[in-house]
JSON list of C-alpha atoms in Angstrom, two decimals:
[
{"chain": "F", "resi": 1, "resn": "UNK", "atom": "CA", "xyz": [71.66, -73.51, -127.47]},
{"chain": "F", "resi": 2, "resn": "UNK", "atom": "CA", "xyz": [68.81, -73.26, -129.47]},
{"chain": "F", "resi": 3, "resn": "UNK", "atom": "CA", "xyz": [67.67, -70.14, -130.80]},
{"chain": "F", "resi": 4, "resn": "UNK", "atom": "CA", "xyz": [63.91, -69.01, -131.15]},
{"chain": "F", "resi": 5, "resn": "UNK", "atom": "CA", "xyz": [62.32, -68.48, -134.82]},
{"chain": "F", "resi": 6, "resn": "UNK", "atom": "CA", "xyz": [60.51, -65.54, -135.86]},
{"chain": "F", "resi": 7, "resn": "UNK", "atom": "CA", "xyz": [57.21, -66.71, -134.57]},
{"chain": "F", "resi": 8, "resn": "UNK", "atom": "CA", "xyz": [58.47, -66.78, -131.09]},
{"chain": "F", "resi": 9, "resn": "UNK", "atom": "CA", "xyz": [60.64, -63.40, -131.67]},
{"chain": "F", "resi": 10, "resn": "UNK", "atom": "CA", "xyz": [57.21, -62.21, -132.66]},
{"chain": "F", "resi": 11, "resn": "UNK", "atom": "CA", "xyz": [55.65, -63.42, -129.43]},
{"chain": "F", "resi": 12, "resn": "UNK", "atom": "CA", "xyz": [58.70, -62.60, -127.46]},
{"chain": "F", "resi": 13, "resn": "UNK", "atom": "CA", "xyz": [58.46, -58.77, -128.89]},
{"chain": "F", "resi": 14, "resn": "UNK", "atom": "CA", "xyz": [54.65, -58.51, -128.43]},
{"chain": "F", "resi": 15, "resn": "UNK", "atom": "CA", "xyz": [55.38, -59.80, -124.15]},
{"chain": "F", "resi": 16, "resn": "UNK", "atom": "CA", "xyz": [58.22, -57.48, -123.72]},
{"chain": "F", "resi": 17, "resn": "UNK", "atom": "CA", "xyz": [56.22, -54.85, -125.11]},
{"chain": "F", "resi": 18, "resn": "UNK", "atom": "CA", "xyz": [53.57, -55.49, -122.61]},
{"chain": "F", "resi": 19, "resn": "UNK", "atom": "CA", "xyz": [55.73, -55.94, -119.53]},
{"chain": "F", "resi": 20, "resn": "UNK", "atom": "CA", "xyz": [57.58, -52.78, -120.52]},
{"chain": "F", "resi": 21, "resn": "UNK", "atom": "CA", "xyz": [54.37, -50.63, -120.46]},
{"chain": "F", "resi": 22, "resn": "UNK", "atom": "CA", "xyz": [53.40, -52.58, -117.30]},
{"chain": "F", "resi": 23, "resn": "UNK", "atom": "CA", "xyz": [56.73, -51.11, -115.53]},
{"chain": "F", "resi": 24, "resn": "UNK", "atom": "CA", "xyz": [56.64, -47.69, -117.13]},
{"chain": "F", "resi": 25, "resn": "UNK", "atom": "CA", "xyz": [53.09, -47.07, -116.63]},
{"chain": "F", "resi": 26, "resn": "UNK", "atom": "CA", "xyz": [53.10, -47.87, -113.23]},
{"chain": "F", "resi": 27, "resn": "UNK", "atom": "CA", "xyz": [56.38, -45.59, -112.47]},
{"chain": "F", "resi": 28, "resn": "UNK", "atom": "CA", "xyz": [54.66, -42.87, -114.47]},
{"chain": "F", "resi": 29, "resn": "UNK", "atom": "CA", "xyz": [51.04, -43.37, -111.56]},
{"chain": "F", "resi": 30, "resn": "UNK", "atom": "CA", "xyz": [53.76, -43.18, -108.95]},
{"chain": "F", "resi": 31, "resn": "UNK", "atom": "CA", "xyz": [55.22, -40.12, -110.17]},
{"chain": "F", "resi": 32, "resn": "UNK", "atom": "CA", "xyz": [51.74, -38.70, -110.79]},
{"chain": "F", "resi": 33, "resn": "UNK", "atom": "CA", "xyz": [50.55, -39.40, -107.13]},
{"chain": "F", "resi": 34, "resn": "UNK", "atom": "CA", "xyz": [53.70, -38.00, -105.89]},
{"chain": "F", "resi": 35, "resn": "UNK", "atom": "CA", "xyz": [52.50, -34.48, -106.92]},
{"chain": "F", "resi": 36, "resn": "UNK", "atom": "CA", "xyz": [49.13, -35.19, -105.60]},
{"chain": "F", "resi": 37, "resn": "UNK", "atom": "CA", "xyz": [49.99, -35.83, -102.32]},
{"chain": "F", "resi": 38, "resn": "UNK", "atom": "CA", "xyz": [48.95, -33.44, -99.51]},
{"chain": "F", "resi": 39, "resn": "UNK", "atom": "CA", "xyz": [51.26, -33.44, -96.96]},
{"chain": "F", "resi": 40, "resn": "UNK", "atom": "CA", "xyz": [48.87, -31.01, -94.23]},
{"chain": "F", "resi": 41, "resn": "UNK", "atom": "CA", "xyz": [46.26, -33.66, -94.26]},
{"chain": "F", "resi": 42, "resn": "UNK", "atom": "CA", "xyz": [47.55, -37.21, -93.23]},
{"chain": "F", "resi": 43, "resn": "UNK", "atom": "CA", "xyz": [44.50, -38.86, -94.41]},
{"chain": "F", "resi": 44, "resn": "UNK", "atom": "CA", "xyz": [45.06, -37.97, -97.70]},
{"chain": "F", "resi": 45, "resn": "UNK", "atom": "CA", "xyz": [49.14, -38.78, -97.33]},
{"chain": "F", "resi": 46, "resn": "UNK", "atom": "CA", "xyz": [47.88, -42.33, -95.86]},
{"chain": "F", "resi": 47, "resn": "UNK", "atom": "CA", "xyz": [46.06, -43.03, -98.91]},
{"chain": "F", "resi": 48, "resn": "UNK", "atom": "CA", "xyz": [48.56, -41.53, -101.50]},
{"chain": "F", "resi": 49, "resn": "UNK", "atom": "CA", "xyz": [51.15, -43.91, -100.21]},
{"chain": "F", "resi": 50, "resn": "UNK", "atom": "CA", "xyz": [48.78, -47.08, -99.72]},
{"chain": "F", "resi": 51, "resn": "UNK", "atom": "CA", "xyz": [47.97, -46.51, -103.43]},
{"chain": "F", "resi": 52, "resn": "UNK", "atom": "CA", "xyz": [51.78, -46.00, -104.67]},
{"chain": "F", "resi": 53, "resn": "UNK", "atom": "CA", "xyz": [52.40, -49.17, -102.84]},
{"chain": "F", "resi": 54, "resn": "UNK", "atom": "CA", "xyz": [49.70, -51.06, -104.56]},
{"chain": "F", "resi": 55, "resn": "UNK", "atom": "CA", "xyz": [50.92, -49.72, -107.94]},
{"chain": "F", "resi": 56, "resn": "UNK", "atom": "CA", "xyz": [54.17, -50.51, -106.93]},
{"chain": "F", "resi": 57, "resn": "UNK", "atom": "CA", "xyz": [53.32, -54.11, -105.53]},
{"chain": "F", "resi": 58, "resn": "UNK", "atom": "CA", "xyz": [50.97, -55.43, -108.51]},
{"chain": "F", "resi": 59, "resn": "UNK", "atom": "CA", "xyz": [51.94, -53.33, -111.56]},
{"chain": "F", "resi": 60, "resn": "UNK", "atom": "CA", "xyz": [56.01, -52.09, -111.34]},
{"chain": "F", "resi": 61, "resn": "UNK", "atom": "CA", "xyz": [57.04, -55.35, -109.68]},
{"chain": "F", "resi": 62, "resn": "UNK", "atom": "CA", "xyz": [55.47, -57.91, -112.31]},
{"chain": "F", "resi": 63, "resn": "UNK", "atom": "CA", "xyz": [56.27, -55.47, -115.35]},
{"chain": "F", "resi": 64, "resn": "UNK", "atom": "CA", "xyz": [60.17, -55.29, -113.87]},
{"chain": "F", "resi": 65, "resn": "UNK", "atom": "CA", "xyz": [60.56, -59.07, -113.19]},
{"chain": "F", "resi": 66, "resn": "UNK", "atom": "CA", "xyz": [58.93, -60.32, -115.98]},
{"chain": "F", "resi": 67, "resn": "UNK", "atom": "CA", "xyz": [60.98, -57.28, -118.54]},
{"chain": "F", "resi": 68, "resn": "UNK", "atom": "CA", "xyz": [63.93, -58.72, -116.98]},
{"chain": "F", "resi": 69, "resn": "UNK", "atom": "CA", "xyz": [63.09, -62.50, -117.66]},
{"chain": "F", "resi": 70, "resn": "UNK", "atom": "CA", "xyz": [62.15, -61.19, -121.43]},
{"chain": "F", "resi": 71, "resn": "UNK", "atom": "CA", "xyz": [66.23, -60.05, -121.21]},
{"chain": "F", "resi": 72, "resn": "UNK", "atom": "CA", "xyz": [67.53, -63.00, -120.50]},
{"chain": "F", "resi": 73, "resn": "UNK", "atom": "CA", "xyz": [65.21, -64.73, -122.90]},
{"chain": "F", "resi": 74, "resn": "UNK", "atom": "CA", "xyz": [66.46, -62.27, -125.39]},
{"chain": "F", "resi": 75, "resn": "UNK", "atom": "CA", "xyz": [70.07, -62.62, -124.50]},
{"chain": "F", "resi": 76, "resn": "UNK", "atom": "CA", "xyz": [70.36, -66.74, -124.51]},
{"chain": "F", "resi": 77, "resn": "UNK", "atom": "CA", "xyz": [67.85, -67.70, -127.02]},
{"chain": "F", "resi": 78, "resn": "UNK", "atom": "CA", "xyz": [67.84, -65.31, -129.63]},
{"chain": "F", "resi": 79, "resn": "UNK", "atom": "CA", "xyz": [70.32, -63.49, -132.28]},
{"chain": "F", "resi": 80, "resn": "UNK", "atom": "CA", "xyz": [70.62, -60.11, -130.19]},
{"chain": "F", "resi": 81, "resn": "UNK", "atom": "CA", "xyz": [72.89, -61.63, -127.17]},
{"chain": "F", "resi": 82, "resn": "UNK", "atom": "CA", "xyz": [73.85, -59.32, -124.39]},
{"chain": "F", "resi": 83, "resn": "UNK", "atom": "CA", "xyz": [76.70, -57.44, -125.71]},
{"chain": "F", "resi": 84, "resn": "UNK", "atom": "CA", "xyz": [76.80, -59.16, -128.83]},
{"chain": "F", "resi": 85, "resn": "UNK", "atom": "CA", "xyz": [75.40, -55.07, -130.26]},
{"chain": "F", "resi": 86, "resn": "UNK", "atom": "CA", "xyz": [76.90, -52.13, -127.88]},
{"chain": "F", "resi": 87, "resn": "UNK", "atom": "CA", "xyz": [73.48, -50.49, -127.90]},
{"chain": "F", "resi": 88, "resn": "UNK", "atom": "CA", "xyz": [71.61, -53.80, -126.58]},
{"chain": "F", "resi": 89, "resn": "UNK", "atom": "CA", "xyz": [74.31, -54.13, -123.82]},
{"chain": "F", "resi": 90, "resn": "UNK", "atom": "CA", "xyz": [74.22, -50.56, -123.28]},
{"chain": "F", "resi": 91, "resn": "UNK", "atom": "CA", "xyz": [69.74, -50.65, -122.67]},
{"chain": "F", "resi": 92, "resn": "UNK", "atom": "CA", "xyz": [70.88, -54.17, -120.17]},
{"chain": "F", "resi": 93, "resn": "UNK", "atom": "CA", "xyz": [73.17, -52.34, -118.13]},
{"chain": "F", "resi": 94, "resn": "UNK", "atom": "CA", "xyz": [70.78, -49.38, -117.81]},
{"chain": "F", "resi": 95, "resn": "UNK", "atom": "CA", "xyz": [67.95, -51.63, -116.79]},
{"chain": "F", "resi": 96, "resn": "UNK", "atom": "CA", "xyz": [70.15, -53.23, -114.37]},
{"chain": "F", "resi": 97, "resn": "UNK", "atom": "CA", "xyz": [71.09, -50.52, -112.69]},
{"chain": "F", "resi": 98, "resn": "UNK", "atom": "CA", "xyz": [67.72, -48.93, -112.69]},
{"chain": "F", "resi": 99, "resn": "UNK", "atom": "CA", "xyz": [66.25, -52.17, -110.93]},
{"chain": "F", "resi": 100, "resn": "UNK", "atom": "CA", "xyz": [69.00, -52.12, -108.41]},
{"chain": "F", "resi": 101, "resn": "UNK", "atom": "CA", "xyz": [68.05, -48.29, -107.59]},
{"chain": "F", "resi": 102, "resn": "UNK", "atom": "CA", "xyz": [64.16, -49.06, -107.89]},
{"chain": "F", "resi": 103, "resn": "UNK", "atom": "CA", "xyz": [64.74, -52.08, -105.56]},
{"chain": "F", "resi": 104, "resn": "UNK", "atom": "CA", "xyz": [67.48, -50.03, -102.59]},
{"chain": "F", "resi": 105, "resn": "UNK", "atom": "CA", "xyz": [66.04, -47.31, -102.75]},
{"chain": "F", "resi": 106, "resn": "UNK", "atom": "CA", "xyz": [62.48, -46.40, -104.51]},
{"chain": "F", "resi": 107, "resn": "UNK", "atom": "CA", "xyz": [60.87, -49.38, -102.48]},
{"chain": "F", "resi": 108, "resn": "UNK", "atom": "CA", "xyz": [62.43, -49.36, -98.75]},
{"chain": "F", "resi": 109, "resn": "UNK", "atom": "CA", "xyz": [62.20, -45.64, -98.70]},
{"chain": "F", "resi": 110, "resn": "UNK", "atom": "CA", "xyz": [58.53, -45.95, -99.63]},
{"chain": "F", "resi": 111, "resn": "UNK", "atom": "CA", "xyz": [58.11, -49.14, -97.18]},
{"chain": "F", "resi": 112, "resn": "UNK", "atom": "CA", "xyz": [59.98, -46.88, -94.30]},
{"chain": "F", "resi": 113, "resn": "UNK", "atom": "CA", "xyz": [57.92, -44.14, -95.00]},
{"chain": "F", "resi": 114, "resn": "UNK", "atom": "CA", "xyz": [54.13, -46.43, -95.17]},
{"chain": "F", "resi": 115, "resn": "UNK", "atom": "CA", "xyz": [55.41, -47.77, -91.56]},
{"chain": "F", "resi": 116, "resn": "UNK", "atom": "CA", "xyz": [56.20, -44.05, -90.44]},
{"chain": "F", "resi": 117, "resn": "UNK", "atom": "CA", "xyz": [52.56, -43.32, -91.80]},
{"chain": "F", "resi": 118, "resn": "UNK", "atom": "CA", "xyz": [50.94, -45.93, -89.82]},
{"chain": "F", "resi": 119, "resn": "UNK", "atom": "CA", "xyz": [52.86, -45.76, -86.52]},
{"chain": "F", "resi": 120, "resn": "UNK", "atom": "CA", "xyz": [53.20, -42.19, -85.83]},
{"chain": "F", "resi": 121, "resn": "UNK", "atom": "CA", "xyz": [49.94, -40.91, -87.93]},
{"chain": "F", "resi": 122, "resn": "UNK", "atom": "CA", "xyz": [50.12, -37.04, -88.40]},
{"chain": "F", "resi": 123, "resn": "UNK", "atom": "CA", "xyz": [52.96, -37.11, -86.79]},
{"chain": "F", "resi": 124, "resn": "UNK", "atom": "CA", "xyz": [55.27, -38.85, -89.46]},
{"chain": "F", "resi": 125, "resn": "UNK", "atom": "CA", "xyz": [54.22, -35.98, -91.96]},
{"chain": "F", "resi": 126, "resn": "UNK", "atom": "CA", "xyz": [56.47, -33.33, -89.92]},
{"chain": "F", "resi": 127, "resn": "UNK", "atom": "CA", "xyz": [59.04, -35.98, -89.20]},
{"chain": "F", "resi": 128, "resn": "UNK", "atom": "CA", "xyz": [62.70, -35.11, -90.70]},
{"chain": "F", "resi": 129, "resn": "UNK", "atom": "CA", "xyz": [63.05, -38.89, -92.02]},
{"chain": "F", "resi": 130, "resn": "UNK", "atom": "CA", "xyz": [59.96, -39.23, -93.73]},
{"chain": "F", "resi": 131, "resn": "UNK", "atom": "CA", "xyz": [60.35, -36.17, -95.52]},
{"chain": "F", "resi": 132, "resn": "UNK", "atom": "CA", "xyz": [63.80, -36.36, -96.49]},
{"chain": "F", "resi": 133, "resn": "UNK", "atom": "CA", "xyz": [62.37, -40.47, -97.78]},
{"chain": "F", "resi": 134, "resn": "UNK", "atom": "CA", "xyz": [60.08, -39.14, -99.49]},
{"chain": "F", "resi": 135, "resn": "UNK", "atom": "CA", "xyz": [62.05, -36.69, -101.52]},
{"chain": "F", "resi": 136, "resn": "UNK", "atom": "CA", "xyz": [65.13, -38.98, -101.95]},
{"chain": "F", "resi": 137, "resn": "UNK", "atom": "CA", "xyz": [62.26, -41.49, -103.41]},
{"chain": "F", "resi": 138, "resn": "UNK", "atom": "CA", "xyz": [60.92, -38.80, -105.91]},
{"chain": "F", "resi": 139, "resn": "UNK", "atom": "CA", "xyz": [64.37, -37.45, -107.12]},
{"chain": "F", "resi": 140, "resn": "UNK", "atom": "CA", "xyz": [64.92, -41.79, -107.49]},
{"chain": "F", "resi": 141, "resn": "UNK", "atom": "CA", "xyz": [61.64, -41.91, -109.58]},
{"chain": "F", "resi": 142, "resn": "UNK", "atom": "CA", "xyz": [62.37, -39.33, -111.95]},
{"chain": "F", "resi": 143, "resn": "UNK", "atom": "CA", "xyz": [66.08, -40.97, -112.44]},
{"chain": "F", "resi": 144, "resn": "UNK", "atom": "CA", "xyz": [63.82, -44.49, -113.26]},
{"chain": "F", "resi": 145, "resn": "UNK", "atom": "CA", "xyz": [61.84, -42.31, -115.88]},
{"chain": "F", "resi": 146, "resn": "UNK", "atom": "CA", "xyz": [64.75, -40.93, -117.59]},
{"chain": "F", "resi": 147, "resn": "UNK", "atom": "CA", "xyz": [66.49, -43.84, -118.18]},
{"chain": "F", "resi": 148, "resn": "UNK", "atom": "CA", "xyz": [63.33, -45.67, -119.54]},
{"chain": "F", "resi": 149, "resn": "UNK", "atom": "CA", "xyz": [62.80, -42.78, -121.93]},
{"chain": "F", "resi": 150, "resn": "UNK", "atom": "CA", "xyz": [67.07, -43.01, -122.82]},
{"chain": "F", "resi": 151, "resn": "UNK", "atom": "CA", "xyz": [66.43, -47.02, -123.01]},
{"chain": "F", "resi": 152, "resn": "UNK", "atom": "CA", "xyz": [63.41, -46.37, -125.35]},
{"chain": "F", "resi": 153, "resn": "UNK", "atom": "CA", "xyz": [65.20, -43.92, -127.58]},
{"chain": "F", "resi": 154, "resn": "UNK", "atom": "CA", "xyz": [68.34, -45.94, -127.83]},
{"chain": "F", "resi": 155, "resn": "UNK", "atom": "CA", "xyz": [65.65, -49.17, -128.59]},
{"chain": "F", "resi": 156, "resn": "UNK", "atom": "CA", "xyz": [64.20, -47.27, -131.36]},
{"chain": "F", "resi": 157, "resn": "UNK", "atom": "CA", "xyz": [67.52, -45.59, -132.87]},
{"chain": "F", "resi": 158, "resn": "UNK", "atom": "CA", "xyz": [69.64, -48.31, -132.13]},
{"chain": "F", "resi": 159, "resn": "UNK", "atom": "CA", "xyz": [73.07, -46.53, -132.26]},
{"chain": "F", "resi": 160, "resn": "UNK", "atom": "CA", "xyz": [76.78, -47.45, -132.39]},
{"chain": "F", "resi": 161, "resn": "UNK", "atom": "CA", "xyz": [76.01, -49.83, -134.57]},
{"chain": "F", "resi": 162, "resn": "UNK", "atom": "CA", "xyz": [78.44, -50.98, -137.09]},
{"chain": "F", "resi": 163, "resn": "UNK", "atom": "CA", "xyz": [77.79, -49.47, -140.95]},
{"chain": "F", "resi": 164, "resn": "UNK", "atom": "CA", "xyz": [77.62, -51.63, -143.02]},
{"chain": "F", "resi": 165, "resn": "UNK", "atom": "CA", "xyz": [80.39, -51.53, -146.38]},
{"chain": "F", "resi": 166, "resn": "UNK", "atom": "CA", "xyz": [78.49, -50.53, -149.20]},
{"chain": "F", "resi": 167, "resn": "UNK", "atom": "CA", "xyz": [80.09, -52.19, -152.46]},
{"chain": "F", "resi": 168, "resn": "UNK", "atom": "CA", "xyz": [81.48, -50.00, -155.07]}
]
């Protein structure tokens, strides 16, 4: 296959870039109107979920799809591969599995807990299940932000790689 030049890894970079901070910024909102939640007034529990779906529909969802499109972009057309370097394989593995929790269990639980909102009203904010939804989500979130912050770090450090022979 043909591999891209360094315009398009230039381009490529500057889009992943993007859809990263698309992803993480919008897990970040979600984690930030998690704590601002009021559970005593459903009103304001309504809301706080409509918006985390929002963010979640228009901002995670295009960021995550379109990051992982960049990784298979990365991985057929360019140098880096998929496990061609431990540390890339090692940041798609991580991603994988981070999209496979955000997708099982970060969006139903919040989509079973919106439709306990709006069918039972008050009542869904003393209900067992959408309490124990809402903190299996949050625990879920916070696993999402540390591996984006591990995925970042190993990005920028870029270990296991191999040194390179310096010649006497």
């Amino acid at each position: 296959m043909k591999k891209i030049g360094p315009n398009g890894m230039k381009w490529l970079k500057i889009i992943h870039v993007f859809l990263v901070v698309l992803f993480f910024g919008g897990i970040l909102s979600s984690v930030a109107l998690n704590l601002w939640i009021d559970f005593t007034k459903y009103d304001e529990a309504y809301l706080g979920y409509k918006n985390i779906v929002t963010i979640s529909d228009h901002v995670v969802r295009w960021g995550a799809v379109g990051t992982l499109l960049v990784g298979f972009i990365y991985g057929f057309f360019t140098h880096w591969g998929f496990f061609k370097h431990r540390w890339v394989g090692v940041k798609f593995v991580l991603y994988m599995i981070q999209t496979v929790v955000g997708i099982f269990v970060v969006d139903r639980l919040m989509v079973a807990n919106m439709e306990l909102l709006e069918t039972q009203k008050e009542l869904a904010l003393s209900n067992p299940v959408f309490l124990q939804n809402h903190e299996i989500r949050q625990y879920a979130v916070y696993f999402q932000v540390a591996v984006t912050v591990f995925i970042f770090i190993i990005s920028y450090l870029k270990p296991w790689r191999k040194k390179k022979l310096q010649p006497k």
